Amino acid sequence: MGINFYEKEAVFKLDTPDTSYVIAIVDDEKFIGHAYYGKKVEDYDLTYLLRTSEMPFVPSKNERDRLSFYDCFPMEYPTHGIGDYRESGIKIKTKSGHVATKLSYESHKIYAGKPAIPNMPATFAGEEDCDTLELLCVDKEQNLEVTLVYSVFRHLDVITRSVRVKNAGEQELYLEKVMSACLDMDNKEYELLTMHGSWARERHIQKRTVGFGKQSVSSCRGESSHQDHPFMALATKNATQDAGEVYGFHFVYSGNFIAQAEVGQFQTLRAVIGILSEDFSWKLQPGDTFHAPEAVLVYSSKGLGEMSRTYHDLYRNHLIRGVYKDKKRPILINNWEATYFEFDTDKLLAIAREASGLGIEMLVMDDGWFGHRSSDNMALGDWFVNEKKITGGLKYLVDEVNKMGMKFGIWFEPEMVSPDSDFYRAHPDYAIAVPGRVPGLSRNQYVLDFSRQEVIDAVYEMVASVLRSANIEYVKWDMNRQLSDMGSLMLDSDCQGELYHRYVLGVYQMQERLTSEFPYLLLENCSGGGARFDPGMLYYSPQIWCSDDTDAIERLQIQEGTALIYPLSAMGAHVSDCPNHTVGRVTPFETRGIVALAGTFGYELDVTKIPEEDRKQIPEQIAMYHKYNDLVRTGDYYRLASYSENREFDCYGVVSKDKKEALYTFVQVLNRANCKSRKIFLRGLDAKKTYKIEGTDQEYFGSTLMNAGINIENLWGDFRAKLIHVKCY
Ligand code: GLA
């Protein structure tokens, strides 16, 4: 059991293989104190760290300075309004407008297994993998019950947290803020690692020193966003891939969020992660419970690499679901960059014919097949096949593609509506808008009000009818604008602050419904590229489109950031045509294939039009995918060098769990004069095992390859790439 309660000392100790987390209930008022989180310790009674026996400190001994206690005590879940002036975890407003909450320990439950969070994504685990602690805390004046939920993984250094907030009184309460996790820590002069970006430039890693005050990343865009990411890590200064302490905080949620580190006057650090409280409020009627989303905490005492591998294992085994969870994904060809809106049945069949001959396994028909959609200005919401383009109908097209031995996939953007669509003309009130104000357009579209069941039902029926009409085995679910002008016709004035969260719940509900009715579907989420690449969406789709930037060199940085916390099996990556449509760069076809191999792998080009010498390489690339995908999908990820740091080359590897095989990718971005070779130090091998590098006969110990390194000869030219396959024989 990873969780123990020591009654005499009123201490809870949570243990994973390499970490301990200690909570203590102190003083007459049963404050819930946070004593420790970090590398595993043997003792459980760490209450001395809470300074309760020191000079008058706790309120029972020093009532006159109660606020001093609040202002520095490490609270497990700090509350708003009573004198802890650091960031709070929860803020409740009563009917009378007051906002002071104080929580005391009431009771607890410890059990094997992990509860689901109703109607929301969360990691899952059986009784053999996980133990859970539920700490019930109450505010008797507010008739409020707050349950702090901790699940501890037995084989991974992961602790998940979530919070349930219940109105146990007779009058309504307004939840104005609820963090999913708060953590009071010593200030070890951490560096804060976050990810920022933009369209086509997602998840670039940013490091900065944590200073006094608050530093945060957040999204108020209604989705996790291109711009910031619902993740932060606190790493000891100069932590490397394999050394240093790292605390990761990741939020299993797809809407507005905040992740924040705050260093206060006493040199302590408070970390919080949760739903962004700006524009959030939730009315709790008597008896109502609000479920906050899950936060995933990972501690590593062995640097960033260990943190990445822990997240990868967790998400591969305990978040991703469905038939493709542990399966190789079909190699797809998507027609977006090949044709944009200019396609019809004949063009698609010509692409499919050529593609199937080369070994590609699925054709995905992207945007433009429905309503009168001939550009991105119209028809979202009219999910009916445009038979002027798709002559012969969808079933005919799908059957023809199937006859070639290929699967068929299709694109939708269910959450959106174009003003120029029959759906909008019939239901203008279905769009999110503030009454009396014309909402702002983005890509000439509005956002549908997914907080309303009738809106979800109407869209679901259209989407499902298309899926029922032919043998469609893949859906790309897109979302191409962010939310604004928040207003829902169906919400009372004191509930409008619920709209952002209700919208996200609506998206989750529809994806759950879709994957339940069509369990064989491979769902790939997407949002203008990678604006909703988050663990929430990963619960519904085993892969997510990483970025609209398909340039192999731009992708290095995007994929490095993404792979910091997501398994490679989740990263949608395609080979596209050159000059690249986003940045105009020309890279060798071989490099494009090698870089896409680090993700799901597929093509996004007109295979009937690309140069013959490129086309000829496709069967080789496909063979490469089949040879390495099991390893890439299931192995341990190691970062050897980062182009975003050295501006010259990138290098990463995947090592099989039994350490008998590894594949390293080296990409030379910038060639240097008079630079004969570059040395790289392989990582993740078994020091005592002997390996051969494919294409050579000499055997080396893992220790040699990792410590003495290997030379990569000059690849002559920029943007050249090379795979290094290492195996035990
Ligand atoms: C978004 C997606 C693209 C493509 C277009 C279609 O930008 O990220 O891959 O599907 O929409 O409009």
XYZ file of C-alpha atoms and ligand atoms in Angstrom:
741
model
C 0.000 0.000 0.000
C 1.512 3.320 -1.046
C -0.473 5.315 1.525
C -0.298 5.051 5.306
C -2.010 6.937 8.068
C -0.260 7.216 11.449
C -3.048 8.032 13.833
C -1.037 9.053 16.887
C 0.956 11.613 14.970
C -1.938 12.392 12.594
C 0.358 11.959 9.632
C -0.345 10.681 6.128
C 2.581 9.316 4.175
C 2.254 8.698 0.468
C 5.004 6.711 -1.223
C 5.796 5.948 -4.851
C 8.885 3.886 -5.740
C 11.208 6.874 -5.372
C 9.182 9.660 -3.742
C 7.468 10.463 -0.481
C 4.732 12.965 0.219
C 3.842 13.782 3.816
C 0.750 15.544 5.135
C 0.186 16.279 8.820
C -2.895 17.441 10.714
C -1.858 19.948 13.328
C -3.167 21.984 16.227
C -6.597 22.015 17.848
C -8.192 23.374 14.717
C -6.885 20.513 12.599
C -5.037 22.499 10.008
C -3.838 20.378 7.113
C -0.150 21.001 6.775
C 2.168 20.027 3.984
C 5.365 18.608 5.448
C 7.265 17.168 2.516
C 7.321 16.112 -1.129
C 10.471 14.837 -2.756
C 12.947 11.995 -2.825
C 11.866 9.002 -0.783
C 12.432 9.201 2.969
C 12.078 6.414 5.501
C 10.539 8.357 8.396
C 6.952 9.351 8.430
C 6.756 11.807 11.285
C 8.001 14.971 9.649
C 5.742 17.255 11.670
C 8.850 18.955 13.083
C 9.187 20.609 9.684
C 5.904 22.397 10.311
C 7.377 24.253 13.317
C 4.287 23.575 15.428
C 6.280 23.129 18.632
C 8.330 26.251 18.110
C 7.743 29.441 20.042
C 4.121 30.589 19.961
C 3.268 29.927 16.396
C 0.073 27.916 16.051
C -3.179 29.758 16.841
C -3.948 27.602 19.894
C -0.827 29.003 21.529
C -0.780 32.436 19.992
C -4.203 33.662 19.017
C -3.075 37.284 18.796
C -0.857 36.471 15.834
C -3.128 34.051 13.998
C -2.512 35.866 10.713
C 1.235 35.411 11.019
C 0.591 31.688 11.195
C -1.607 31.765 8.112
C 0.911 33.872 6.288
C 3.695 31.336 6.462
C 2.336 27.921 7.398
C 2.740 25.371 4.563
C -0.925 24.624 3.898
C -1.884 21.564 1.956
C -4.784 23.423 0.383
C -4.743 27.153 1.177
C -7.973 29.096 1.261
C -8.858 32.629 0.318
C -9.710 35.511 2.558
C -8.457 34.652 6.051
C -4.912 35.938 6.016
C -2.796 33.587 3.969
C -1.842 36.236 1.450
C -0.089 33.881 -0.918
C -2.021 32.419 -3.857
C -4.984 30.470 -2.546
C -6.327 27.160 -3.764
C -9.976 27.943 -3.324
C -12.256 30.941 -3.125
C -15.913 30.629 -2.237
C -18.400 33.461 -2.227
C -21.481 33.107 -0.055
C -24.911 34.449 -0.931
C -24.172 37.403 1.291
C -21.084 38.168 -0.770
C -18.395 37.146 1.721
C -15.282 35.330 0.629
C -13.481 33.973 3.701
C -12.966 30.202 3.865
C -11.086 28.147 6.444
C -10.670 24.420 6.085
C -10.125 21.887 8.849
C -9.548 18.181 8.587
C -12.716 16.170 9.163
C -12.086 12.567 8.084
C -10.365 10.482 5.467
C -10.561 7.323 3.371
C -7.704 5.238 2.029
C -8.336 2.548 -0.562
C -6.727 0.632 -3.404
C -7.546 1.843 -6.912
C -8.353 5.232 -8.352
C -11.715 6.930 -8.735
C -12.811 8.381 -12.056
C -13.790 12.038 -12.234
C -17.380 12.201 -13.528
C -17.651 13.429 -17.127
C -13.998 14.374 -17.269
C -10.767 12.875 -18.459
C -8.337 11.536 -15.872
C -5.658 8.927 -15.583
C -7.026 5.535 -14.612
C -5.565 2.612 -12.708
C -6.717 -0.610 -11.098
C -6.296 -1.732 -7.502
C -2.985 -3.356 -8.342
C -1.474 -0.105 -9.618
C -2.721 2.673 -7.430
C -3.843 3.711 -3.951
C -6.015 6.669 -3.128
C -6.373 8.996 -0.186
C -9.451 11.170 0.160
C -9.100 13.904 2.747
C -12.350 15.506 3.719
C -11.957 19.069 4.975
C -14.765 21.321 6.071
C -15.649 24.914 6.665
C -18.499 24.720 9.164
C -19.497 28.382 8.759
C -19.875 28.061 5.009
C -21.282 24.513 5.155
C -18.611 23.604 2.699
C -17.013 20.197 2.183
C -13.792 20.007 0.241
C -12.336 16.606 -0.555
C -8.701 16.496 -1.549
C -8.076 13.388 -3.627
C -4.568 11.933 -3.997
C -3.778 8.835 -6.040
C -0.354 7.304 -5.723
C 1.041 5.008 -8.388
C 2.865 1.923 -7.128
C 5.208 1.539 -10.085
C 5.617 5.126 -11.249
C 6.750 8.279 -9.463
C 3.385 9.863 -10.001
C 0.898 11.411 -7.612
C -2.321 12.698 -9.102
C -4.491 15.219 -7.353
C -7.995 16.506 -7.765
C -10.548 18.243 -5.616
C -14.273 17.897 -4.991
C -16.167 20.851 -3.612
C -19.599 20.253 -2.086
C -22.189 22.662 -0.857
C -23.480 20.881 2.248
C -25.637 23.795 3.380
C -29.030 25.251 2.637
C -27.984 28.294 0.657
C -26.234 28.584 -2.666
C -22.494 29.123 -2.783
C -20.382 30.459 -5.617
C -17.100 28.744 -6.337
C -14.908 31.497 -7.758
C -11.620 29.686 -7.804
C -10.521 26.092 -7.454
C -6.979 24.902 -7.995
C -6.481 21.192 -8.571
C -3.147 21.127 -6.780
C -1.191 23.454 -4.513
C 2.232 22.673 -3.219
C 4.181 24.598 -0.607
C 7.871 23.940 -1.121
C 11.241 25.121 0.055
C 12.729 27.627 -2.320
C 15.745 25.878 -3.779
C 16.284 28.580 -6.364
C 14.461 26.568 -8.937
C 14.303 27.167 -12.614
C 10.833 27.280 -14.058
C 10.347 25.307 -17.218
C 7.273 26.075 -19.284
C 6.241 25.881 -22.913
C 5.119 28.759 -25.034
C 4.317 29.236 -28.695
C 2.037 30.441 -31.394
C 0.263 28.948 -34.378
C 2.777 26.710 -36.177
C 5.298 27.219 -33.368
C 3.843 25.239 -30.491
C 5.481 24.083 -27.264
C 8.883 25.695 -27.381
C 10.594 25.111 -24.058
C 11.333 28.166 -21.970
C 13.517 28.213 -18.852
C 13.801 31.056 -16.377
C 14.968 31.557 -12.852
C 12.164 31.711 -10.336
C 12.332 35.043 -8.554
C 10.305 36.653 -5.809
C 6.683 37.221 -6.651
C 4.408 35.306 -8.960
C 5.379 33.865 -12.299
C 2.821 31.975 -14.276
C 1.618 30.668 -17.573
C -2.065 30.576 -18.389
C -4.675 30.438 -21.086
C -7.848 32.519 -21.207
C -8.575 31.407 -24.778
C -11.044 28.649 -23.969
C -8.563 25.940 -24.918
C -5.160 24.900 -23.656
C -3.784 26.932 -26.592
C -0.832 27.360 -28.933
C 0.468 30.132 -26.747
C 0.954 28.545 -23.316
C 0.765 25.006 -22.074
C -0.951 23.593 -18.958
C 2.356 22.425 -17.599
C 5.254 23.657 -15.560
C 8.303 22.051 -14.046
C 10.405 23.333 -11.210
C 13.932 22.096 -11.637
C 16.967 22.694 -9.502
C 19.405 25.081 -11.132
C 21.223 23.627 -14.116
C 19.327 20.361 -13.925
C 20.239 18.259 -16.943
C 18.661 15.341 -18.705
C 20.059 12.980 -16.089
C 20.819 15.004 -12.977
C 18.986 17.392 -10.720
C 15.637 17.410 -9.004
C 12.535 18.111 -11.052
C 8.905 18.564 -10.053
C 6.479 18.359 -12.961
C 2.915 19.708 -12.784
C 0.631 18.809 -15.651
C -3.055 19.547 -15.934
C -5.469 17.038 -17.458
C -7.718 19.682 -18.928
C -8.378 21.341 -22.282
C -9.702 24.781 -21.333
C -8.518 27.853 -19.445
C -5.779 27.114 -16.947
C -3.083 28.639 -14.812
C 0.205 27.160 -13.605
C 2.049 29.413 -11.218
C 5.093 29.509 -8.960
C 5.285 32.132 -6.254
C 8.230 32.870 -4.013
C 7.248 34.755 -0.901
C 8.814 36.788 1.874
C 9.983 33.761 3.844
C 11.800 32.237 0.890
C 9.209 29.555 0.396
C 7.627 28.647 -2.881
C 3.990 27.973 -3.528
C 3.102 26.185 -6.741
C -0.477 25.982 -7.984
C -2.141 24.534 -11.052
C -5.816 24.566 -11.959
C -8.619 26.199 -13.899
C -7.939 29.885 -14.507
C -10.120 31.796 -12.089
C -10.504 34.840 -14.329
C -14.002 34.590 -15.845
C -14.700 31.428 -13.858
C -17.433 31.034 -11.321
C -19.655 28.074 -10.527
C -22.922 28.214 -8.692
C -23.298 25.409 -6.163
C -26.882 24.806 -5.210
C -27.428 23.031 -1.882
C -26.146 19.465 -2.296
C -24.183 20.212 -5.504
C -20.611 19.054 -6.000
C -18.032 20.540 -8.341
C -15.277 18.254 -9.586
C -12.023 19.981 -10.376
C -9.899 18.382 -13.105
C -6.866 16.281 -12.341
C -3.306 17.501 -11.893
C -0.450 15.066 -12.423
C 2.607 15.572 -10.245
C 5.820 13.833 -11.175
C 8.969 14.033 -9.117
C 12.342 13.024 -10.529
C 15.630 13.019 -8.656
C 17.401 12.059 -11.885
C 16.851 15.062 -14.087
C 14.442 15.986 -16.833
C 14.792 12.779 -18.816
C 13.386 10.696 -15.988
C 10.454 13.077 -15.648
C 9.700 12.751 -19.375
C 9.838 8.964 -19.258
C 7.517 8.861 -16.253
C 4.932 11.026 -18.001
C 5.268 8.918 -21.158
C 4.679 5.661 -19.283
C 1.794 7.132 -17.339
C 0.022 8.464 -20.399
C 0.660 5.401 -22.545
C -0.647 3.011 -19.901
C -3.038 5.018 -17.771
C -4.546 7.778 -19.922
C -4.754 6.773 -23.574
C -7.629 4.393 -24.261
C -9.275 2.547 -27.117
C -8.284 -0.015 -29.683
C -5.196 1.902 -30.801
C -3.810 2.323 -27.273
C -1.078 -0.269 -27.799
C -1.297 -0.623 -31.541
C 0.652 0.570 -34.502
C -1.322 3.296 -36.274
C -2.049 3.048 -40.002
C 0.248 5.192 -42.148
C -2.033 7.850 -43.495
C -1.949 10.315 -46.315
C -3.887 13.515 -45.705
C -4.931 15.722 -48.608
C -4.809 19.112 -46.800
C -1.434 20.360 -47.982
C -1.917 18.351 -51.186
C -5.092 20.022 -52.420
C -6.453 22.431 -49.798
C -10.086 22.969 -50.861
C -9.539 21.978 -54.501
C -10.441 18.313 -54.651
C -13.080 15.912 -55.832
C -13.603 12.160 -55.931
C -11.309 11.676 -58.921
C -8.457 13.624 -57.393
C -8.733 11.776 -54.099
C -8.884 8.409 -55.834
C -5.816 9.297 -57.902
C -3.925 10.112 -54.705
C -5.180 6.925 -53.046
C -4.226 4.783 -56.029
C -0.668 6.070 -56.082
C -0.408 5.979 -52.297
C -1.657 2.419 -51.924
C 0.916 1.258 -54.478
C 3.623 2.770 -52.320
C 2.413 1.100 -49.119
C 0.412 3.923 -47.515
C -2.458 2.479 -45.509
C -5.145 5.139 -45.119
C -6.510 8.124 -47.034
C -7.743 11.036 -44.939
C -10.078 13.513 -46.596
C -9.500 16.854 -44.905
C -11.504 20.086 -44.832
C -13.798 20.923 -47.761
C -16.015 17.879 -48.418
C -19.255 19.191 -46.893
C -21.980 21.786 -47.490
C -20.921 24.474 -49.945
C -17.447 24.718 -48.425
C -15.077 25.966 -51.098
C -12.863 28.037 -48.813
C -12.553 28.630 -45.092
C -15.286 31.271 -45.280
C -18.368 29.089 -45.192
C -20.381 25.965 -44.402
C -19.026 24.841 -41.021
C -22.015 23.252 -39.343
C -23.431 21.771 -42.554
C -22.060 18.282 -42.097
C -23.562 16.851 -45.274
C -21.504 15.492 -48.113
C -21.166 17.858 -51.049
C -21.915 15.474 -53.870
C -20.831 18.004 -56.480
C -17.305 17.432 -55.247
C -17.648 13.937 -53.878
C -19.309 12.649 -57.030
C -20.901 9.255 -56.558
C -21.285 9.934 -52.850
C -19.179 9.236 -49.817
C -19.882 5.523 -49.659
C -18.700 5.087 -53.226
C -15.480 6.961 -52.467
C -14.828 5.000 -49.293
C -15.591 1.669 -50.959
C -13.221 2.475 -53.819
C -10.488 3.397 -51.367
C -11.165 0.219 -49.374
C -10.903 -1.810 -52.577
C -7.361 -0.521 -52.937
C -6.629 -2.055 -49.532
C -6.673 1.297 -47.753
C -8.676 2.594 -44.846
C -10.551 5.865 -45.050
C -10.587 8.818 -42.656
C -12.410 12.137 -42.563
C -12.092 15.660 -41.094
C -14.685 17.474 -38.954
C -14.747 20.687 -37.006
C -17.811 19.976 -34.853
C -17.550 22.879 -32.405
C -17.766 25.581 -35.059
C -20.256 27.260 -37.311
C -19.848 29.623 -40.255
C -22.304 32.533 -40.417
C -22.698 31.498 -44.047
C -24.161 28.055 -43.353
C -27.628 26.561 -43.307
C -27.043 25.444 -39.729
C -26.345 28.982 -38.547
C -29.239 30.411 -40.536
C -31.540 27.893 -38.838
C -30.039 28.351 -35.345
C -28.273 31.688 -34.950
C -28.755 31.386 -31.181
C -26.567 28.264 -31.069
C -23.422 30.363 -31.336
C -21.685 31.681 -28.231
C -22.484 35.409 -28.047
C -23.298 38.217 -25.666
C -26.901 39.265 -26.307
C -27.057 42.489 -28.276
C -23.417 42.347 -29.306
C -22.165 40.827 -32.562
C -19.437 38.340 -31.616
C -15.991 38.674 -33.166
C -15.147 36.389 -36.065
C -12.022 34.363 -36.359
C -11.302 32.471 -39.591
C -14.762 33.724 -40.429
C -16.396 31.415 -37.905
C -18.244 31.379 -34.599
C -18.035 28.907 -31.759
C -21.085 26.792 -31.011
C -22.425 26.794 -27.488
C -21.368 23.332 -26.372
C -22.706 24.022 -22.895
C -26.149 23.333 -24.383
C -27.250 19.749 -24.749
C -29.470 20.437 -27.768
C -26.519 21.967 -29.622
C -24.292 18.977 -28.906
C -27.095 16.599 -29.875
C -27.757 18.371 -33.165
C -24.092 18.367 -34.158
C -23.549 14.829 -32.941
C -26.371 13.496 -35.081
C -24.928 15.126 -38.214
C -21.428 13.819 -37.543
C -22.610 10.348 -36.555
C -24.839 10.031 -39.650
C -21.820 10.653 -41.864
C -19.811 8.067 -39.922
C -22.656 5.559 -40.122
C -22.971 6.035 -43.874
C -19.682 4.448 -44.901
C -16.735 2.459 -43.609
C -14.928 5.404 -42.000
C -12.163 4.320 -39.643
C -10.507 7.588 -38.637
C -11.681 11.052 -37.643
C -9.582 14.201 -37.435
C -11.455 16.456 -34.987
C -10.339 20.021 -35.558
C -10.989 23.274 -33.688
C -9.814 26.343 -35.527
C -10.535 29.343 -33.391
C -10.378 30.397 -29.788
C -13.331 31.524 -27.705
C -14.499 35.098 -27.172
C -17.665 37.087 -26.471
C -18.701 34.573 -23.852
C -22.439 34.329 -23.439
C -24.873 31.441 -23.387
C -28.581 31.882 -23.914
C -29.391 29.093 -21.498
C -27.416 30.228 -18.471
C -28.805 32.509 -15.769
C -26.994 35.755 -15.139
C -25.224 34.340 -12.073
C -24.106 31.284 -14.055
C -22.508 32.908 -17.108
C -19.122 32.354 -15.457
C -19.669 28.629 -15.935
C -19.607 28.812 -19.705
C -15.886 28.197 -20.352
C -15.892 25.072 -18.221
C -19.280 23.852 -19.428
C -18.003 24.239 -22.994
C -15.047 21.960 -22.266
C -17.371 19.437 -20.590
C -19.532 19.521 -23.731
C -16.537 18.729 -25.935
C -15.591 15.849 -23.631
C -19.143 14.552 -23.637
C -19.322 14.511 -27.415
C -15.940 12.822 -27.833
C -16.918 10.180 -25.276
C -20.132 9.558 -27.163
C -18.334 9.348 -30.477
C -15.711 6.899 -29.268
C -18.413 4.795 -27.585
C -20.634 4.547 -30.648
C -17.648 4.020 -32.970
C -15.148 2.173 -30.769
C -13.016 1.079 -33.730
C -12.371 4.713 -34.778
C -8.906 6.174 -34.640
C -9.579 9.680 -33.375
C -6.934 12.357 -33.892
C -7.541 15.664 -32.160
C -6.276 18.858 -33.710
C -6.716 22.564 -33.148
C -5.263 24.845 -35.794
C -2.332 22.454 -35.510
C -1.445 21.806 -31.894
C -3.469 24.292 -29.833
C -5.277 21.607 -27.892
C -2.482 19.119 -27.422
C -3.149 18.316 -23.790
C -3.724 15.293 -21.552
C -7.467 15.995 -21.533
C -7.748 15.397 -25.267
C -5.345 12.478 -25.098
C -7.906 10.633 -22.995
C -10.196 10.590 -26.026
C -7.716 10.364 -28.895
C -4.489 8.359 -28.793
C -2.823 10.884 -31.092
C -3.036 14.632 -31.600
C -1.885 16.719 -34.546
C 1.247 18.373 -33.263
C 1.454 21.482 -35.412
C 0.461 22.870 -38.783
C 4.148 23.476 -39.283
C 5.327 20.352 -41.059
C 8.797 21.683 -41.850
C 11.281 19.098 -40.577
C 13.561 21.661 -38.960
C 10.802 23.664 -37.261
C 9.404 20.364 -36.086
C 12.600 19.550 -34.165
C 11.864 22.214 -31.609
C 8.116 21.574 -31.558
C 8.592 17.842 -31.120
C 11.283 18.325 -28.475
C 8.878 20.389 -26.365
C 6.012 17.994 -26.969
C 8.116 14.940 -26.122
C 9.159 16.539 -22.856
C 5.864 15.263 -21.452
C 4.014 13.342 -24.155
C 4.819 9.907 -25.564
C 6.018 9.869 -29.157
C 3.055 7.645 -30.039
C 0.790 10.654 -29.440
C 2.558 13.150 -31.715
C 0.923 13.544 -35.123
C 3.807 13.977 -37.585
C 3.749 13.905 -41.382
C 6.117 14.175 -44.307
C 5.059 17.133 -46.439
C 6.120 18.720 -49.700
C 8.823 21.367 -50.239
C 9.324 24.275 -50.258
C 7.512 23.897 -46.982
C 4.101 25.597 -47.054
C 4.627 27.394 -43.753
C 8.258 28.489 -43.764
C 9.400 27.945 -47.360
C 12.391 25.826 -46.374
C 13.628 23.021 -48.571
C 14.818 19.950 -46.728
C 15.793 16.531 -48.071
C 12.898 14.099 -48.324
C 14.910 11.629 -46.290
C 15.181 14.071 -43.381
C 11.465 14.775 -43.489
C 10.819 11.036 -43.148
C 13.288 10.595 -40.311
C 11.814 13.493 -38.336
C 8.221 12.286 -38.865
C 9.299 8.854 -37.640
C 9.466 10.305 -34.123
C 5.696 10.681 -34.208
C 2.738 8.833 -35.665
C 4.173 9.041 -39.212
C 2.185 9.796 -42.335
C 2.140 11.947 -45.457
C 0.582 15.289 -46.255
C 1.338 15.934 -49.925
C 0.079 15.177 -53.402
C 1.837 11.935 -54.048
C 0.912 12.142 -57.723
C 2.840 15.388 -58.101
C 5.980 15.191 -55.993
C 9.359 14.661 -57.686
C 10.034 11.096 -58.742
C 13.173 10.856 -56.595
C 11.061 11.694 -53.519
C 8.284 9.304 -54.441
C 10.812 6.528 -54.864
C 11.832 6.929 -51.235
C 8.345 6.394 -49.857
C 8.437 2.566 -49.834
C 11.795 2.733 -48.017
C 10.372 5.144 -45.481
C 7.376 2.906 -44.986
C 9.633 -0.075 -44.424
C 11.535 2.046 -41.909
C 8.285 2.881 -40.106
C 7.302 -0.791 -39.924
C 10.753 -1.734 -38.716
C 10.963 0.852 -35.942
C 7.467 1.843 -34.918
C 7.090 -0.722 -32.110
C 10.287 0.606 -30.582
C 9.337 4.273 -31.087
C 5.845 3.737 -29.697
C 6.755 1.707 -26.644
C 10.374 2.545 -25.810
C 12.007 4.918 -23.349
C 12.799 8.349 -24.732
C 16.212 9.965 -24.243
C 17.278 13.419 -25.373
C 20.944 13.595 -26.315
C 21.287 17.081 -27.768
C 18.960 19.921 -28.486
C 19.034 22.015 -31.629
C 17.008 24.654 -29.824
C 19.941 25.035 -27.418
C 23.015 24.458 -29.600
C 21.566 25.780 -32.890
C 23.562 23.181 -34.813
C 22.135 19.713 -34.387
C 19.449 17.690 -32.696
C 19.708 14.210 -31.293
C 17.280 11.963 -29.455
C 16.791 8.257 -28.986
C 14.337 5.577 -28.027
C 15.496 2.531 -26.093
C 13.451 -0.647 -25.740
C 12.298 -1.479 -22.219
C 14.598 -4.542 -22.149
C 17.473 -2.333 -23.347
C 18.308 -4.734 -26.152
C 17.622 -2.278 -28.929
C 17.759 1.458 -29.447
C 17.214 3.918 -32.247
C 18.885 7.333 -32.182
C 18.086 10.158 -34.553
C 20.694 12.739 -35.446
C 19.732 15.804 -37.469
C 22.437 18.149 -38.657
C 20.746 21.493 -38.984
C 23.751 23.663 -39.612
C 26.885 22.277 -41.164
C 30.197 23.732 -40.015
C 33.385 24.221 -41.988
C 36.305 22.062 -40.943
C 34.115 20.037 -38.629
C 34.961 16.444 -39.392
C 32.648 14.707 -36.985
C 30.457 15.314 -34.025
C 30.612 13.141 -31.008
C 27.419 12.053 -29.356
C 27.018 10.096 -26.160
C 24.308 7.497 -26.386
C 21.927 7.273 -23.462
C 19.680 4.709 -21.874
C 21.661 1.562 -22.818
C 22.654 -1.181 -20.413
C 26.291 -0.439 -19.534
C 27.072 -4.143 -19.302
C 25.369 -5.327 -22.463
C 27.208 -5.388 -25.778
C 25.739 -3.765 -28.831
C 26.413 -3.520 -32.529
C 25.597 -0.431 -34.504
C 23.641 -1.522 -37.574
C 25.843 -1.501 -40.642
C 29.030 -2.250 -38.661
C 30.472 -5.453 -37.218
C 32.264 -4.226 -34.148
C 30.638 -4.845 -30.762
C 30.813 -2.286 -27.962
C 29.647 -2.294 -24.398
C 26.825 0.050 -23.545
C 29.234 1.777 -21.155
C 31.524 2.612 -24.088
C 28.751 3.935 -26.289
C 27.375 6.048 -23.462
C 30.587 7.329 -21.849
C 33.155 7.404 -24.656
C 30.458 8.156 -27.245
C 30.385 7.666 -30.992
C 31.376 9.881 -33.865
C 28.842 11.088 -36.387
C 30.616 11.874 -39.583
C 29.923 15.187 -41.243
C 26.721 14.702 -43.190
C 27.751 17.232 -45.845
C 25.083 19.853 -46.014
C 22.430 21.395 -43.876
C 19.286 19.560 -42.817
C 20.776 16.103 -43.236
C 19.647 13.355 -40.912
C 20.807 9.939 -39.887
C 19.387 7.036 -37.904
C 21.652 5.044 -35.631
C 20.215 1.647 -34.823
C 21.892 -0.196 -31.991
C 21.116 -3.778 -31.045
C 22.288 -6.611 -28.809
C 23.117 -9.725 -30.797
C -6.366 23.296 -39.339
C -5.621 21.993 -39.232
C -5.090 21.600 -40.583
C -6.221 21.488 -41.575
C -7.008 22.786 -41.619
C -8.257 22.647 -42.452
O -5.508 24.348 -39.593
O -4.603 22.066 -38.288
O -4.369 20.395 -40.507
O -7.038 20.415 -41.215
O -7.391 23.210 -40.320
O -9.001 23.793 -42.490
